[in-house]
Amino acid sequence: MSVLTAPVGASAPRTISGPARITRVVRLHYVNWLTSVVLPWGILMLILGVNLVIWYLIRAGTGETNLDQSTQYTGSIFYLLVYQAILAIVLMSTTFTYSLSLSSTRRDYYLGTALMFVVHSAMFTAGFLLLSYLEQWTHGWGVGGHMFQTIYFGTGPLWQRAFTFYFAMLGTMFLGSIFGAVYVRWRAAGLYVVGAVFLLAVLAAGTVIVRTRSWEAVGAWFQANGSLGVVAWSIPLAAVCAVVAYLGLRRAVPRA
């Protein structure tokens, strides 16, 4: 019986450790960095430019020099959260198969994706904080407007602004990961079904609130908790979304 031996001087096959496979997934998500990083900030700056023009026209047309109260409730920054949820879906739908072809396991892929969400949210939170304080120090970009220093995220101390924006973004990305996992496993048909279920759940909740005349109680709850409390309550929901997305990926089949 013969024994196969490696040629003299040949090195053993290189094995990649689990942490290395996880960080490789993170890098894979940033291959198209224009879509992941540059585009959202570019669109946000465009929105800021449009807002500045609108604020200037309001001041010029009405003579109002203090727009603090009328602009503190602007929802422009929510665009960034919606974009990140969609980005999570796009990234997972375009990188899952390729990542597994590089010998990543489904567990490695999901942990790498979750780590990317954590890092990505921290990076965008740092940018948000910088713009929030620039807006504050320039008294609303010189026209008294608010886009980053709003009642939702940017009126409290540093830790509060960081906490609310970071976990709001992280939560929306994990919410998007559910839809991304559904697409990877069941494709468009799964998205249609989950989207319909999500819409029906929202409509059912609205119906219950209307039938029980609970809108006042709901509004009082939001007012009592504020943005900080609402985001804090959303953290367990984000954790549930993370678990559901992982379970959805466990049996997903890579497809070309």
PDB file of N, CA, C and O in Angstrom, residues 24-70:
ATOM      1  N   ARG A  24     -13.489  39.414   6.349  1.00  0.00           N
ATOM      2  CA  ARG A  24     -13.505  39.408   4.888  1.00  0.00           C
ATOM      3  C   ARG A  24     -14.900  39.754   4.364  1.00  0.00           C
ATOM      4  O   ARG A  24     -15.038  40.433   3.340  1.00  0.00           O
ATOM      5  N   VAL A  25     -15.928  39.308   5.069  1.00  0.00           N
ATOM      6  CA  VAL A  25     -17.299  39.660   4.683  1.00  0.00           C
ATOM      7  C   VAL A  25     -17.519  41.159   4.828  1.00  0.00           C
ATOM      8  O   VAL A  25     -18.153  41.797   3.976  1.00  0.00           O
ATOM      9  N   VAL A  26     -16.989  41.739   5.904  1.00  0.00           N
ATOM     10  CA  VAL A  26     -17.117  43.188   6.103  1.00  0.00           C
ATOM     11  C   VAL A  26     -16.480  43.926   4.930  1.00  0.00           C
ATOM     12  O   VAL A  26     -17.064  44.863   4.367  1.00  0.00           O
ATOM     13  N   ARG A  27     -15.275  43.512   4.551  1.00  0.00           N
ATOM     14  CA  ARG A  27     -14.595  44.160   3.427  1.00  0.00           C
ATOM     15  C   ARG A  27     -15.366  43.971   2.127  1.00  0.00           C
ATOM     16  O   ARG A  27     -15.421  44.873   1.280  1.00  0.00           O
ATOM     17  N   LEU A  28     -15.984  42.818   1.973  1.00  0.00           N
ATOM     18  CA  LEU A  28     -16.776  42.556   0.772  1.00  0.00           C
ATOM     19  C   LEU A  28     -17.937  43.533   0.659  1.00  0.00           C
ATOM     20  O   LEU A  28     -18.255  44.012  -0.433  1.00  0.00           O
ATOM     21  N   HIS A  29     -18.565  43.847   1.772  1.00  0.00           N
ATOM     22  CA  HIS A  29     -19.687  44.786   1.752  1.00  0.00           C
ATOM     23  C   HIS A  29     -19.250  46.194   1.369  1.00  0.00           C
ATOM     24  O   HIS A  29     -20.078  46.996   0.922  1.00  0.00           O
ATOM     25  N   TYR A  30     -17.963  46.496   1.558  1.00  0.00           N
ATOM     26  CA  TYR A  30     -17.471  47.831   1.224  1.00  0.00           C
ATOM     27  C   TYR A  30     -16.728  47.881  -0.107  1.00  0.00           C
ATOM     28  O   TYR A  30     -16.100  48.894  -0.415  1.00  0.00           O
ATOM     29  N   VAL A  31     -16.817  46.801  -0.876  1.00  0.00           N
ATOM     30  CA  VAL A  31     -16.194  46.825  -2.207  1.00  0.00           C
ATOM     31  C   VAL A  31     -16.790  47.949  -3.044  1.00  0.00           C
ATOM     32  O   VAL A  31     -16.086  48.740  -3.681  1.00  0.00           O
ATOM     33  N   ASN A  32     -18.115  48.034  -3.046  1.00  0.00           N
ATOM     34  CA  ASN A  32     -18.790  49.127  -3.749  1.00  0.00           C
ATOM     35  C   ASN A  32     -19.007  50.271  -2.763  1.00  0.00           C
ATOM     36  O   ASN A  32     -20.119  50.565  -2.349  1.00  0.00           O
ATOM     37  N   TRP A  33     -17.905  50.916  -2.368  1.00  0.00           N
ATOM     38  CA  TRP A  33     -17.968  51.945  -1.328  1.00  0.00           C
ATOM     39  C   TRP A  33     -18.699  53.200  -1.800  1.00  0.00           C
ATOM     40  O   TRP A  33     -19.186  53.979  -0.987  1.00  0.00           O
ATOM     41  N   LEU A  34     -18.797  53.389  -3.119  1.00  0.00           N
ATOM     42  CA  LEU A  34     -19.551  54.546  -3.614  1.00  0.00           C
ATOM     43  C   LEU A  34     -21.020  54.447  -3.204  1.00  0.00           C
ATOM     44  O   LEU A  34     -21.641  55.428  -2.804  1.00  0.00           O
ATOM     45  N   THR A  35     -21.562  53.230  -3.313  1.00  0.00           N
ATOM     46  CA  THR A  35     -22.964  53.025  -2.930  1.00  0.00           C
ATOM     47  C   THR A  35     -23.132  52.996  -1.422  1.00  0.00           C
ATOM     48  O   THR A  35     -24.106  53.524  -0.882  1.00  0.00           O
ATOM     49  N   SER A  36     -22.178  52.387  -0.728  1.00  0.00           N
ATOM     50  CA  SER A  36     -22.306  52.214   0.718  1.00  0.00           C
ATOM     51  C   SER A  36     -22.052  53.494   1.501  1.00  0.00           C
ATOM     52  O   SER A  36     -22.698  53.738   2.522  1.00  0.00           O
ATOM     53  N   VAL A  37     -21.113  54.318   1.021  1.00  0.00           N
ATOM     54  CA  VAL A  37     -20.679  55.470   1.813  1.00  0.00           C
ATOM     55  C   VAL A  37     -20.905  56.799   1.090  1.00  0.00           C
ATOM     56  O   VAL A  37     -21.533  57.716   1.639  1.00  0.00           O
ATOM     57  N   VAL A  38     -20.397  56.907  -0.137  1.00  0.00           N
ATOM     58  CA  VAL A  38     -20.389  58.203  -0.815  1.00  0.00           C
ATOM     59  C   VAL A  38     -21.794  58.649  -1.216  1.00  0.00           C
ATOM     60  O   VAL A  38     -22.180  59.804  -0.974  1.00  0.00           O
ATOM     61  N   LEU A  39     -22.556  57.763  -1.827  1.00  0.00           N
ATOM     62  CA  LEU A  39     -23.877  58.146  -2.337  1.00  0.00           C
ATOM     63  C   LEU A  39     -24.822  58.653  -1.251  1.00  0.00           C
ATOM     64  O   LEU A  39     -25.453  59.708  -1.433  1.00  0.00           O
ATOM     65  N   PRO A  40     -24.966  57.961  -0.109  1.00  0.00           N
ATOM     66  CA  PRO A  40     -25.890  58.488   0.915  1.00  0.00           C
ATOM     67  C   PRO A  40     -25.496  59.867   1.430  1.00  0.00           C
ATOM     68  O   PRO A  40     -26.359  60.728   1.628  1.00  0.00           O
ATOM     69  N   TRP A  41     -24.176  60.090   1.628  1.00  0.00           N
ATOM     70  CA  TRP A  41     -23.756  61.411   2.089  1.00  0.00           C
ATOM     71  C   TRP A  41     -23.956  62.457   0.998  1.00  0.00           C
ATOM     72  O   TRP A  41     -24.310  63.604   1.284  1.00  0.00           O
ATOM     73  N   GLY A  42     -23.732  62.074  -0.254  1.00  0.00           N
ATOM     74  CA  GLY A  42     -23.938  63.016  -1.349  1.00  0.00           C
ATOM     75  C   GLY A  42     -25.387  63.457  -1.454  1.00  0.00           C
ATOM     76  O   GLY A  42     -25.681  64.653  -1.613  1.00  0.00           O
ATOM     77  N   ILE A  43     -26.291  62.497  -1.354  1.00  0.00           N
ATOM     78  CA  ILE A  43     -27.722  62.840  -1.413  1.00  0.00           C
ATOM     79  C   ILE A  43     -28.108  63.689  -0.210  1.00  0.00           C
ATOM     80  O   ILE A  43     -28.905  64.633  -0.323  1.00  0.00           O
ATOM     81  N   LEU A  44     -27.544  63.368   0.960  1.00  0.00           N
ATOM     82  CA  LEU A  44     -27.865  64.134   2.163  1.00  0.00           C
ATOM     83  C   LEU A  44     -27.400  65.581   2.027  1.00  0.00           C
ATOM     84  O   LEU A  44     -28.109  66.512   2.431  1.00  0.00           O
ATOM     85  N   MET A  45     -26.227  65.784   1.444  1.00  0.00           N
ATOM     86  CA  MET A  45     -25.748  67.148   1.230  1.00  0.00           C
ATOM     87  C   MET A  45     -26.624  67.882   0.218  1.00  0.00           C
ATOM     88  O   MET A  45     -26.837  69.097   0.329  1.00  0.00           O
ATOM     89  N   LEU A  46     -27.143  67.157  -0.767  1.00  0.00           N
ATOM     90  CA  LEU A  46     -28.068  67.763  -1.726  1.00  0.00           C
ATOM     91  C   LEU A  46     -29.352  68.196  -1.026  1.00  0.00           C
ATOM     92  O   LEU A  46     -29.868  69.299  -1.271  1.00  0.00           O
ATOM     93  N   ILE A  47     -29.851  67.351  -0.130  1.00  0.00           N
ATOM     94  CA  ILE A  47     -31.049  67.704   0.639  1.00  0.00           C
ATOM     95  C   ILE A  47     -30.785  68.927   1.497  1.00  0.00           C
ATOM     96  O   ILE A  47     -31.626  69.833   1.605  1.00  0.00           O
ATOM     97  N   LEU A  48     -29.594  68.984   2.110  1.00  0.00           N
ATOM     98  CA  LEU A  48     -29.233  70.149   2.920  1.00  0.00           C
ATOM     99  C   LEU A  48     -29.203  71.408   2.064  1.00  0.00           C
ATOM    100  O   LEU A  48     -29.700  72.469   2.485  1.00  0.00           O
ATOM    101  N   GLY A  49     -28.641  71.314   0.863  1.00  0.00           N
ATOM    102  CA  GLY A  49     -28.599  72.466  -0.028  1.00  0.00           C
ATOM    103  C   GLY A  49     -29.993  72.955  -0.396  1.00  0.00           C
ATOM    104  O   GLY A  49     -30.257  74.166  -0.408  1.00  0.00           O
ATOM    105  N   VAL A  50     -30.900  72.015  -0.694  1.00  0.00           N
ATOM    106  CA  VAL A  50     -32.281  72.391  -1.009  1.00  0.00           C
ATOM    107  C   VAL A  50     -32.937  73.053   0.184  1.00  0.00           C
ATOM    108  O   VAL A  50     -33.644  74.070   0.055  1.00  0.00           O
ATOM    109  N   ASN A  51     -32.712  72.497   1.380  1.00  0.00           N
ATOM    110  CA  ASN A  51     -33.284  73.086   2.593  1.00  0.00           C
ATOM    111  C   ASN A  51     -32.759  74.497   2.825  1.00  0.00           C
ATOM    112  O   ASN A  51     -33.516  75.397   3.229  1.00  0.00           O
ATOM    113  N   LEU A  52     -31.467  74.702   2.575  1.00  0.00           N
ATOM    114  CA  LEU A  52     -30.901  76.037   2.766  1.00  0.00           C
ATOM    115  C   LEU A  52     -31.569  77.052   1.847  1.00  0.00           C
ATOM    116  O   LEU A  52     -31.866  78.189   2.262  1.00  0.00           O
ATOM    117  N   VAL A  53     -31.821  76.663   0.605  1.00  0.00           N
ATOM    118  CA  VAL A  53     -32.502  77.561  -0.330  1.00  0.00           C
ATOM    119  C   VAL A  53     -33.911  77.868   0.169  1.00  0.00           C
ATOM    120  O   VAL A  53     -34.362  79.025   0.164  1.00  0.00           O
ATOM    121  N   ILE A  54     -34.618  76.833   0.635  1.00  0.00           N
ATOM    122  CA  ILE A  54     -35.987  77.029   1.130  1.00  0.00           C
ATOM    123  C   ILE A  54     -35.988  77.936   2.357  1.00  0.00           C
ATOM    124  O   ILE A  54     -36.811  78.862   2.461  1.00  0.00           O
ATOM    125  N   TRP A  55     -35.061  77.694   3.277  1.00  0.00           N
ATOM    126  CA  TRP A  55     -34.999  78.528   4.483  1.00  0.00           C
ATOM    127  C   TRP A  55     -34.684  79.980   4.133  1.00  0.00           C
ATOM    128  O   TRP A  55     -35.250  80.902   4.725  1.00  0.00           O
ATOM    129  N   TYR A  56     -33.792  80.190   3.176  1.00  0.00           N
ATOM    130  CA  TYR A  56     -33.449  81.549   2.766  1.00  0.00           C
ATOM    131  C   TYR A  56     -34.659  82.235   2.142  1.00  0.00           C
ATOM    132  O   TYR A  56     -34.934  83.416   2.413  1.00  0.00           O
ATOM    133  N   LEU A  57     -35.404  81.500   1.309  1.00  0.00           N
ATOM    134  CA  LEU A  57     -36.588  82.091   0.667  1.00  0.00           C
ATOM    135  C   LEU A  57     -37.658  82.427   1.702  1.00  0.00           C
ATOM    136  O   LEU A  57     -38.346  83.452   1.582  1.00  0.00           O
ATOM    137  N   ILE A  58     -37.798  81.592   2.719  1.00  0.00           N
ATOM    138  CA  ILE A  58     -38.764  81.876   3.786  1.00  0.00           C
ATOM    139  C   ILE A  58     -38.372  83.148   4.531  1.00  0.00           C
ATOM    140  O   ILE A  58     -39.211  84.027   4.790  1.00  0.00           O
ATOM    141  N   ARG A  59     -37.106  83.263   4.861  1.00  0.00           N
ATOM    142  CA  ARG A  59     -36.632  84.471   5.552  1.00  0.00           C
ATOM    143  C   ARG A  59     -36.807  85.706   4.688  1.00  0.00           C
ATOM    144  O   ARG A  59     -37.245  86.766   5.165  1.00  0.00           O
ATOM    145  N   ALA A  60     -36.479  85.580   3.385  1.00  0.00           N
ATOM    146  CA  ALA A  60     -36.583  86.729   2.495  1.00  0.00           C
ATOM    147  C   ALA A  60     -38.035  87.109   2.248  1.00  0.00           C
ATOM    148  O   ALA A  60     -38.371  88.292   2.122  1.00  0.00           O
ATOM    149  N   GLY A  61     -38.922  86.114   2.179  1.00  0.00           N
ATOM    150  CA  GLY A  61     -40.321  86.401   1.866  1.00  0.00           C
ATOM    151  C   GLY A  61     -41.144  86.859   3.042  1.00  0.00           C
ATOM    152  O   GLY A  61     -42.094  87.634   2.885  1.00  0.00           O
ATOM    153  N   THR A  62     -40.800  86.374   4.238  1.00  0.00           N
ATOM    154  CA  THR A  62     -41.613  86.692   5.419  1.00  0.00           C
ATOM    155  C   THR A  62     -40.928  87.655   6.371  1.00  0.00           C
ATOM    156  O   THR A  62     -41.584  88.198   7.255  1.00  0.00           O
ATOM    157  N   GLY A  63     -39.625  87.835   6.205  1.00  0.00           N
ATOM    158  CA  GLY A  63     -38.891  88.671   7.146  1.00  0.00           C
ATOM    159  C   GLY A  63     -38.619  87.985   8.457  1.00  0.00           C
ATOM    160  O   GLY A  63     -38.117  88.602   9.405  1.00  0.00           O
ATOM    161  N   GLU A  64     -38.960  86.697   8.552  1.00  0.00           N
ATOM    162  CA  GLU A  64     -38.739  85.928   9.774  1.00  0.00           C
ATOM    163  C   GLU A  64     -37.247  85.643   9.935  1.00  0.00           C
ATOM    164  O   GLU A  64     -36.597  85.100   9.044  1.00  0.00           O
ATOM    165  N   THR A  65     -36.688  86.004  11.065  1.00  0.00           N
ATOM    166  CA  THR A  65     -35.252  85.810  11.280  1.00  0.00           C
ATOM    167  C   THR A  65     -34.955  84.633  12.195  1.00  0.00           C
ATOM    168  O   THR A  65     -33.802  84.234  12.328  1.00  0.00           O
ATOM    169  N   ASN A  66     -35.989  84.071  12.805  1.00  0.00           N
ATOM    170  CA  ASN A  66     -35.772  82.937  13.704  1.00  0.00           C
ATOM    171  C   ASN A  66     -36.661  81.783  13.256  1.00  0.00           C
ATOM    172  O   ASN A  66     -37.870  81.797  13.466  1.00  0.00           O
ATOM    173  N   LEU A  67     -36.056  80.788  12.611  1.00  0.00           N
ATOM    174  CA  LEU A  67     -36.807  79.630  12.124  1.00  0.00           C
ATOM    175  C   LEU A  67     -36.693  78.439  13.058  1.00  0.00           C
ATOM    176  O   LEU A  67     -37.054  77.319  12.680  1.00  0.00           O
ATOM    177  N   ASP A  68     -36.207  78.669  14.280  1.00  0.00           N
ATOM    178  CA  ASP A  68     -35.932  77.557  15.187  1.00  0.00           C
ATOM    179  C   ASP A  68     -37.145  76.658  15.391  1.00  0.00           C
ATOM    180  O   ASP A  68     -37.063  75.444  15.268  1.00  0.00           O
ATOM    181  N   GLN A  69     -38.267  77.241  15.743  1.00  0.00           N
ATOM    182  CA  GLN A  69     -39.435  76.434  16.071  1.00  0.00           C
ATOM    183  C   GLN A  69     -40.038  75.753  14.853  1.00  0.00           C
ATOM    184  O   GLN A  69     -40.504  74.622  14.922  1.00  0.00           O
ATOM    185  N   SER A  70     -40.026  76.427  13.715  1.00  0.00           N
ATOM    186  CA  SER A  70     -40.690  75.885  12.527  1.00  0.00           C
ATOM    187  C   SER A  70     -39.876  74.817  11.809  1.00  0.00           C
ATOM    188  O   SER A  70     -40.415  74.069  11.001  1.00  0.00           O
TER     189      SER A  70
END
